[in-house]
Tab-separated table of N, CA and C in Angstrom:
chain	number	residue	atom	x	y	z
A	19	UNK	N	-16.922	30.505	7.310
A	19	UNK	CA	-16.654	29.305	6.553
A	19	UNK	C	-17.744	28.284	6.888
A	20	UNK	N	-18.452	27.735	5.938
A	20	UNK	CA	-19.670	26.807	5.997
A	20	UNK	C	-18.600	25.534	5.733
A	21	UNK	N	-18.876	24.257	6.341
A	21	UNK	CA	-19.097	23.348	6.776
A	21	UNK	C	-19.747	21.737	6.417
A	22	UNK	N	-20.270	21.687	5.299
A	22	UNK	CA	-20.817	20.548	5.110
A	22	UNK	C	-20.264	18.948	5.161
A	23	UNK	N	-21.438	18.194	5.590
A	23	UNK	CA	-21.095	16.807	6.413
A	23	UNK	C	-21.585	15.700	4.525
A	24	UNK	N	-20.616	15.148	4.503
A	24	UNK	CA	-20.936	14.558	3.267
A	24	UNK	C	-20.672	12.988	3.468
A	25	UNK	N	-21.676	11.797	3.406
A	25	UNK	CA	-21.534	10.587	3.679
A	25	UNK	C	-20.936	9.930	2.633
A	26	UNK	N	-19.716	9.623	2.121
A	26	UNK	CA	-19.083	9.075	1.221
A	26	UNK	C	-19.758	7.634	0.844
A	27	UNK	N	-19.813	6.731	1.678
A	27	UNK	CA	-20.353	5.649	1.541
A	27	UNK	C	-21.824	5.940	1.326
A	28	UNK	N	-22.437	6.795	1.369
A	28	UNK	CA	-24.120	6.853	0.623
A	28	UNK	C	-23.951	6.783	-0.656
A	29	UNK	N	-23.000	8.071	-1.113
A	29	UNK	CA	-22.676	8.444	-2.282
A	29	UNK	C	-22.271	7.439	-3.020
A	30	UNK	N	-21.351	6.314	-2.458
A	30	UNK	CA	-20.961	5.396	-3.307
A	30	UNK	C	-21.758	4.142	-3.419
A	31	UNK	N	-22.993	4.157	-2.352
A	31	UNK	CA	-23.483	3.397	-2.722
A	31	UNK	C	-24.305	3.506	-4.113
A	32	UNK	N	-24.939	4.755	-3.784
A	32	UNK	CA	-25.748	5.135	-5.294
A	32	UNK	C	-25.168	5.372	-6.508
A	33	UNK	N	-23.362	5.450	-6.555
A	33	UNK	CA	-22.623	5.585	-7.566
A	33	UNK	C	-22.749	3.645	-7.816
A	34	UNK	N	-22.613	2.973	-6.768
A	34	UNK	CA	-22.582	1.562	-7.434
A	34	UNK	C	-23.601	1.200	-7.930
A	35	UNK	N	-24.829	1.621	-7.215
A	35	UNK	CA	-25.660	0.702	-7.936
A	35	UNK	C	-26.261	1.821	-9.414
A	36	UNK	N	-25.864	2.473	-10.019
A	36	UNK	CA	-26.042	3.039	-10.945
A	36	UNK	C	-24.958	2.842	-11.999
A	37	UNK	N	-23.847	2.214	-11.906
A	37	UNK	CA	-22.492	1.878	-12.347
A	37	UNK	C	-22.542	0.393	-12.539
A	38	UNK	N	-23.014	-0.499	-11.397
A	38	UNK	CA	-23.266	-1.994	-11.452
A	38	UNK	C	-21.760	-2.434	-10.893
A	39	UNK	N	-22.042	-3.846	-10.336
A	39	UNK	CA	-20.624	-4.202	-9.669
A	39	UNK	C	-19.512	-5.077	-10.646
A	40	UNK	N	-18.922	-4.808	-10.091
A	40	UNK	CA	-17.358	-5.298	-10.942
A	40	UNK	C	-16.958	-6.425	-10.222
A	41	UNK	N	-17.458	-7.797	-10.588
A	41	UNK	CA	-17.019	-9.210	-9.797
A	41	UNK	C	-15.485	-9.537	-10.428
A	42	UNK	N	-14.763	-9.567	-9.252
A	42	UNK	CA	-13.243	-10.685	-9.747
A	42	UNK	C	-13.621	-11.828	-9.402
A	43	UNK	N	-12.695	-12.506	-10.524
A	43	UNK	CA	-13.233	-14.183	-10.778
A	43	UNK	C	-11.452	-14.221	-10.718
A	44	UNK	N	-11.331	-14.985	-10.057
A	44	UNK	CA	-9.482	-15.611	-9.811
A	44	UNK	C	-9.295	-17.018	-9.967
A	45	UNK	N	-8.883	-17.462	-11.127
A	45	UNK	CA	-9.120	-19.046	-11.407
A	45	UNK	C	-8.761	-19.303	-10.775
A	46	UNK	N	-9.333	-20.886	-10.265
A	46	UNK	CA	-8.457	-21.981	-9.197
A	46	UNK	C	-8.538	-21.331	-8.226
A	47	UNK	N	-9.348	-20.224	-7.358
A	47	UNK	CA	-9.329	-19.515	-6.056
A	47	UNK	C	-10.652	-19.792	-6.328
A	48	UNK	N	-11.313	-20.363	-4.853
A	48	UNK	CA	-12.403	-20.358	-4.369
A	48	UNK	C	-13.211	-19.157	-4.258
A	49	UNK	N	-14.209	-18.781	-4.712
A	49	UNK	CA	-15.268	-17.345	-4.641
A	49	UNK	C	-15.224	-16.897	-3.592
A	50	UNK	N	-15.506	-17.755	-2.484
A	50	UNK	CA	-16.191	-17.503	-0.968
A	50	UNK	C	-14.901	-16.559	-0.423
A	51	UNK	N	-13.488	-17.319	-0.697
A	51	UNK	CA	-12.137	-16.987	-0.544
A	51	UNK	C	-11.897	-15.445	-0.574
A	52	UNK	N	-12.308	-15.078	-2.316
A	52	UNK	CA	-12.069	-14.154	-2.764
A	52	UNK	C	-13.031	-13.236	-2.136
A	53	UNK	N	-13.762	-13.379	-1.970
A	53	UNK	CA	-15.470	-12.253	-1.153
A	53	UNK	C	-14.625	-12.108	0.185
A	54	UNK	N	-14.034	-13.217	0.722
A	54	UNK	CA	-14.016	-13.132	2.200
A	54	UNK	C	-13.000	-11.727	2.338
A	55	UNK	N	-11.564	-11.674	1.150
A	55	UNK	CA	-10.729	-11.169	1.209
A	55	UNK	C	-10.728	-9.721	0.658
A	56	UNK	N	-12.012	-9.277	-0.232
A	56	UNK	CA	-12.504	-8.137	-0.752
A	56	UNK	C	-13.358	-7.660	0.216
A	57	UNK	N	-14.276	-8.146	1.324
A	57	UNK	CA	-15.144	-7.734	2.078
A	57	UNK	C	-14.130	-7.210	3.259
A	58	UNK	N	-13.055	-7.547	3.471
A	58	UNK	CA	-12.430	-7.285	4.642
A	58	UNK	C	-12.037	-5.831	5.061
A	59	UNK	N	-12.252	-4.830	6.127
A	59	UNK	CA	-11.253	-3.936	6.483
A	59	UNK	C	-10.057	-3.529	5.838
A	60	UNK	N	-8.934	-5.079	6.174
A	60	UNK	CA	-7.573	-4.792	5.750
A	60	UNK	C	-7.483	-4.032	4.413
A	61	UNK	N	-8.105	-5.096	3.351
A	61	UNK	CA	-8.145	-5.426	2.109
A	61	UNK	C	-8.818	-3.648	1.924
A	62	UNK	N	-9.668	-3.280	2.457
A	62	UNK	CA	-10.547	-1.452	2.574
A	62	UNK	C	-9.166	-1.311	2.803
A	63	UNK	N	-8.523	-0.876	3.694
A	63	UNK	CA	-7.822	0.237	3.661
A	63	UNK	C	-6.472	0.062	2.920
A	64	UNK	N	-6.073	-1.458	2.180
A	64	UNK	CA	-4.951	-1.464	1.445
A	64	UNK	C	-5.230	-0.360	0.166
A	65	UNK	N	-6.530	-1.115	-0.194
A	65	UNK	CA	-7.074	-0.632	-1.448
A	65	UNK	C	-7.369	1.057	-1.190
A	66	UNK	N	-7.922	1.547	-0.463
A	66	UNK	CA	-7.588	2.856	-0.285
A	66	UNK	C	-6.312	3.626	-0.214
A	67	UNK	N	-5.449	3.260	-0.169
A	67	UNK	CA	-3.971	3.679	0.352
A	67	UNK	C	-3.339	3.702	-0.999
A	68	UNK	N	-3.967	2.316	-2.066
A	68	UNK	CA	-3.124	1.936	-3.588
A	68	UNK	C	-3.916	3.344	-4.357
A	69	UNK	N	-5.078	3.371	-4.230
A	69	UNK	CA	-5.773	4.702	-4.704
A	69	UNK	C	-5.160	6.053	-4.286
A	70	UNK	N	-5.071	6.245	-3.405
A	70	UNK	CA	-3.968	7.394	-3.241
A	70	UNK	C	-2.785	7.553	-3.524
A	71	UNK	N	-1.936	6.328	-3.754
A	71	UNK	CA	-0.848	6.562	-4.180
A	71	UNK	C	-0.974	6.488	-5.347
A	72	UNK	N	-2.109	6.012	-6.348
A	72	UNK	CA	-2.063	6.706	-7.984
A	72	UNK	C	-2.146	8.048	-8.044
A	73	UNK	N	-3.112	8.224	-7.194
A	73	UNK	CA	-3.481	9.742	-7.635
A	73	UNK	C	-2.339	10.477	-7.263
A	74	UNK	N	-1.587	10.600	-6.562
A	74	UNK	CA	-0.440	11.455	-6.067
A	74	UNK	C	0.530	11.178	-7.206
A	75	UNK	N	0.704	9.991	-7.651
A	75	UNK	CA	2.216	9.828	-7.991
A	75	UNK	C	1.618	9.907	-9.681
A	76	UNK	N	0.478	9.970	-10.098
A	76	UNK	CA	-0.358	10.834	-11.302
A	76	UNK	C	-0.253	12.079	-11.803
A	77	UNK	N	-0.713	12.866	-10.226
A	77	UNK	CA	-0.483	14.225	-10.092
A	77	UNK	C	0.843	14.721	-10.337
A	78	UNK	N	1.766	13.894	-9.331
A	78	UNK	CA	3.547	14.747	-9.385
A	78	UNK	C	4.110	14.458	-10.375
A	79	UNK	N	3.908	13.164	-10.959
A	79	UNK	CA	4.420	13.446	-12.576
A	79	UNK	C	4.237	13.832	-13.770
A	80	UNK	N	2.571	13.910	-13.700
A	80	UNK	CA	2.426	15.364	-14.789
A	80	UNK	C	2.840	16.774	-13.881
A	81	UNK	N	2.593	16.774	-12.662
A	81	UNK	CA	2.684	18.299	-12.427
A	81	UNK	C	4.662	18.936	-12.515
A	82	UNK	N	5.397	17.710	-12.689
A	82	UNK	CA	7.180	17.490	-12.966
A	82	UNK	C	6.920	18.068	-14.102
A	83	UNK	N	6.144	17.240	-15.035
A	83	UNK	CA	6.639	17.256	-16.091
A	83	UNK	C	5.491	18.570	-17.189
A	84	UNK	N	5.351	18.720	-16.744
A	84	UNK	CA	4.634	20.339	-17.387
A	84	UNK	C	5.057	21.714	-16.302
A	85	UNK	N	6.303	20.998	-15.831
A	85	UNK	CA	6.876	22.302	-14.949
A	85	UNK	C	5.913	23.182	-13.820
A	86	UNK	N	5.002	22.525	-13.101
A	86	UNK	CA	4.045	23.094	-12.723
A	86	UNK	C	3.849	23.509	-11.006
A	87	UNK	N	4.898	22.782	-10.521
A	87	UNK	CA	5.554	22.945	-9.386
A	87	UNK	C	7.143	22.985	-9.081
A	88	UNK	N	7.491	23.792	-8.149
A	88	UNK	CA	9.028	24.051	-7.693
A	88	UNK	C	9.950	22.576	-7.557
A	89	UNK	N	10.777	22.561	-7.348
A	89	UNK	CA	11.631	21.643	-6.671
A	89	UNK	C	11.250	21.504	-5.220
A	90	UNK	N	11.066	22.373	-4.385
A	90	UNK	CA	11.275	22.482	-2.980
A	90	UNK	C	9.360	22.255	-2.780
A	91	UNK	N	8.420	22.514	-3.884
A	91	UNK	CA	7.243	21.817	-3.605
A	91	UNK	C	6.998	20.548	-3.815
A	92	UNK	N	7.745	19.862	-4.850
A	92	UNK	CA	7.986	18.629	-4.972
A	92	UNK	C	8.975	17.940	-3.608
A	93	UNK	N	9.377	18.822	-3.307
A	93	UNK	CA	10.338	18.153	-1.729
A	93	UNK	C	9.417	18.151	-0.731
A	94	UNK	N	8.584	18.726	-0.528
A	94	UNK	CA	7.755	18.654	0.666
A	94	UNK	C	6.367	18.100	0.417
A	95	UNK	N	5.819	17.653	-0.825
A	95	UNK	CA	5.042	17.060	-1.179
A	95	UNK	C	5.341	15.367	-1.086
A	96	UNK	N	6.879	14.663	-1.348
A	96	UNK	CA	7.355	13.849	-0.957
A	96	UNK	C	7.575	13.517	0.414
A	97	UNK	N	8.209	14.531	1.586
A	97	UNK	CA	8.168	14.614	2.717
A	97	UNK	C	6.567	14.305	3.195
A	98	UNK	N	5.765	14.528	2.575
A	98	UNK	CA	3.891	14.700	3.671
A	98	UNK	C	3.914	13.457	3.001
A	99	UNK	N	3.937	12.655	2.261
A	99	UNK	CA	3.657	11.194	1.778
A	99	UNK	C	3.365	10.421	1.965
A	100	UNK	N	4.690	10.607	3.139
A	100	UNK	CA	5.206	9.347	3.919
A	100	UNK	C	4.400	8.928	4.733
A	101	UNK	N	3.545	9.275	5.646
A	101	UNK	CA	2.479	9.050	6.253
A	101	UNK	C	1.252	8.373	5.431
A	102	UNK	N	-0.013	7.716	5.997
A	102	UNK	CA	-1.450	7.271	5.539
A	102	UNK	C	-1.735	8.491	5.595
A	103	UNK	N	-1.962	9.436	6.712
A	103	UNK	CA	-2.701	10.435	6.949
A	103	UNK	C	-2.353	11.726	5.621
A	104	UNK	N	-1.221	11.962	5.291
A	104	UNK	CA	-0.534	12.631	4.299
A	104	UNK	C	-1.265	11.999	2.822
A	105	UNK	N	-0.793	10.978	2.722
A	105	UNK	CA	-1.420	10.463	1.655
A	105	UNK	C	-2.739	10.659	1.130
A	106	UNK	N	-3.807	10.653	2.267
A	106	UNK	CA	-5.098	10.140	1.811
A	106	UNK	C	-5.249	11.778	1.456
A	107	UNK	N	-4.865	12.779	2.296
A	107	UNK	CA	-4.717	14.613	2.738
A	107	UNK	C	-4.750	14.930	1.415
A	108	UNK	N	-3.514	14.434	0.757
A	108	UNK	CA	-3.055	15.169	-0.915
A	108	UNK	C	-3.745	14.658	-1.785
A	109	UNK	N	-4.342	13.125	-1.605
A	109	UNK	CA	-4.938	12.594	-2.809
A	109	UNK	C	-6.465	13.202	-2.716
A	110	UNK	N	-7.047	13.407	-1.459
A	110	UNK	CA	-8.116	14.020	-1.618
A	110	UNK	C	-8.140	15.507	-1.771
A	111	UNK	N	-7.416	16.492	-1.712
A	111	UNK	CA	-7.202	17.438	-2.011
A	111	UNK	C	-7.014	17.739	-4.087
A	112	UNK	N	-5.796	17.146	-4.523
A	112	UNK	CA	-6.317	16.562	-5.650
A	112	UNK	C	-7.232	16.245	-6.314
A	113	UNK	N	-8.030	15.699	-5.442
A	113	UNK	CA	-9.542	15.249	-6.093
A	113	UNK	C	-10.546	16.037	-6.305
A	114	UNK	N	-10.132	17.180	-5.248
A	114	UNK	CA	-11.209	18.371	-5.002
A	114	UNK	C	-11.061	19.334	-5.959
A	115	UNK	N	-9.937	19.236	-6.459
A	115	UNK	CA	-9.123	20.697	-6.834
A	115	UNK	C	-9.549	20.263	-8.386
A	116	UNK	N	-10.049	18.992	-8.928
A	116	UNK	CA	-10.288	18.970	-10.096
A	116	UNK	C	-11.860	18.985	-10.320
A	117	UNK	N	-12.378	19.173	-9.194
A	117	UNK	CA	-14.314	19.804	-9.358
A	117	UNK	C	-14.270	20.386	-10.046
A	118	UNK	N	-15.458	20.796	-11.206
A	118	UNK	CA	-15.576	21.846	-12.005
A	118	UNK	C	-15.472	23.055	-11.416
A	119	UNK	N	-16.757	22.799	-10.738
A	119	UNK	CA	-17.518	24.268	-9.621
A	119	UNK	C	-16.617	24.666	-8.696
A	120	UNK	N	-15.400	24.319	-8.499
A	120	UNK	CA	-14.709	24.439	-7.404
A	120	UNK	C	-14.234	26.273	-7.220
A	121	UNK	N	-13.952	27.076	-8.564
A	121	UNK	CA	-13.762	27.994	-8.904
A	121	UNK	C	-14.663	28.893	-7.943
A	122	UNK	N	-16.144	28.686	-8.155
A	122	UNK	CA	-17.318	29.419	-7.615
A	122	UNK	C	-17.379	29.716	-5.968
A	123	UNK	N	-16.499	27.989	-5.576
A	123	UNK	CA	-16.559	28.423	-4.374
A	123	UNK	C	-14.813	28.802	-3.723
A	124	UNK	N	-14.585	29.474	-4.653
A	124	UNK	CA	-13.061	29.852	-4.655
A	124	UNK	C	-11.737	28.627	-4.163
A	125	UNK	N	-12.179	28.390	-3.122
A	125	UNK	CA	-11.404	26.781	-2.811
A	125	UNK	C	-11.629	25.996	-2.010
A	126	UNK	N	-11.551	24.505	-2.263
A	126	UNK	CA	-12.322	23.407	-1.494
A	126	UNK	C	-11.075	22.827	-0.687
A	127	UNK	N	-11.310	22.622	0.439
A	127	UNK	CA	-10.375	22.486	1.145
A	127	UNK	C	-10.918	20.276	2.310
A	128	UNK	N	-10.012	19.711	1.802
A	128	UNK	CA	-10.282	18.643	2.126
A	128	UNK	C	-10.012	18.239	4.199
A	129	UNK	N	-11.015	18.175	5.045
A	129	UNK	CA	-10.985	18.569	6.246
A	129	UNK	C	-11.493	16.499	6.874
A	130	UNK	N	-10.653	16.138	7.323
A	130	UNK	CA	-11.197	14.926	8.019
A	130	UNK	C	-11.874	14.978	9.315
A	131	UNK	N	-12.747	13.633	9.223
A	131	UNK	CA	-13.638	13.909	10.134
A	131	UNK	C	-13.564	12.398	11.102
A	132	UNK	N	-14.065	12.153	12.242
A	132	UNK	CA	-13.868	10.991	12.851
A	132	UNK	C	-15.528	11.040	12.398
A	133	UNK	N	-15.137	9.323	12.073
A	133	UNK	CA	-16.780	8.825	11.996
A	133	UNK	C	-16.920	7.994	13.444
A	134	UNK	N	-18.675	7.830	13.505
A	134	UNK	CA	-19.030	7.259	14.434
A	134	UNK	C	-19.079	5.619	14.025
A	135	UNK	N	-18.332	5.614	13.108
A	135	UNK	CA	-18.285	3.825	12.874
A	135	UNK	C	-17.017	3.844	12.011
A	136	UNK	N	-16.019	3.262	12.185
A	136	UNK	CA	-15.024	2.975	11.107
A	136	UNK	C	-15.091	2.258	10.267
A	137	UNK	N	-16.197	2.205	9.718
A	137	UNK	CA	-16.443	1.363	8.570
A	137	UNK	C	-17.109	1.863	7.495
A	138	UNK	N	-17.368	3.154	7.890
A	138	UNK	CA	-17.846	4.510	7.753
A	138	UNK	C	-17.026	5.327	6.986
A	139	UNK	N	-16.774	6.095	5.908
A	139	UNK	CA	-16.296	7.200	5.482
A	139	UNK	C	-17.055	8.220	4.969
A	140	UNK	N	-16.133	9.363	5.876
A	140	UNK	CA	-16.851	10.370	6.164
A	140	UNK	C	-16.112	11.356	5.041
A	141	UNK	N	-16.562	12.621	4.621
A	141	UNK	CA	-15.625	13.875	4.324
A	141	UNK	C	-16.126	14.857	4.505
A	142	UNK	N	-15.697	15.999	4.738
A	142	UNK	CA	-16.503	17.093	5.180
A	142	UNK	C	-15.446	18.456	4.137
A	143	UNK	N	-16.569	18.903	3.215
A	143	UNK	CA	-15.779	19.765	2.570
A	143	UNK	C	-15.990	21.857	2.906
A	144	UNK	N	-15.083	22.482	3.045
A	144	UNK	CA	-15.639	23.465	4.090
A	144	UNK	C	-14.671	24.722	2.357
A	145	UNK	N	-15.698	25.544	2.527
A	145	UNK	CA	-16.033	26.792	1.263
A	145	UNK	C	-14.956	27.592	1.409
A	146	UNK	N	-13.870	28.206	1.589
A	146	UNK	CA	-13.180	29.561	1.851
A	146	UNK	C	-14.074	30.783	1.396
């Protein structure tokens, strides 16, 4: 099983600046306010956490409703949830599982990694 180290934040940097940035303007809220509260950690990992819980709760209700999973996979897919760590697990798994190429490399399997900076996101996607 190969291994690759993939810098998320490179990637997104060159996805932003090829995409261009998306400024919120919040009437009657001071700019500096609003930067201070979008630049923050917290505000990173709320907003990461609201992203995973679309994608999951995206996934389980089309995958309900085109009959595409059990009852008892829908029970334990609810059970792993409950956690950040669960959450971010299924939503990035999800994410993988809808690669085109993913087929070629039979299956992409979403593997966390400790970064050397937490400010840092890392992913490391490993081939079966």
């Amino acid at each position: 099983m190969t291994i690759e180290k993939i810098n998320i934040s490179e990637i997104g940097k060159l996805i932003d600046n090829n995409i261009g940035l998306c400024n919120l303007v919040v009437p009657g809220v001071d700019k500096n306010m609003v930067e201070s509260v979008l630049d923050s950690q917290e505000y990173n990992e709320y907003l990461h956490d609201q992203i995973y819980r679309w994608v999951i709760k995206t996934f389980l209700v089309n995958a309900k409703l085109q009959a595409c999973i059990s009852e008892e996979q829908f029970a334990l897919y609810l059970k792993n949830i409950k956690s950040e760590e669960g959450r971010e697990g299924l939503a990035a798994s999800i994410v993988l599982s809808s690669v085109p190429f993913a087929s070629e490399l039979n299956a992409l399997q979403y593997v966390t990694l400790e970064s050397e900076e937490n400010t840092i996101a890392h992913l490391s996607v490993a081939a079966h």
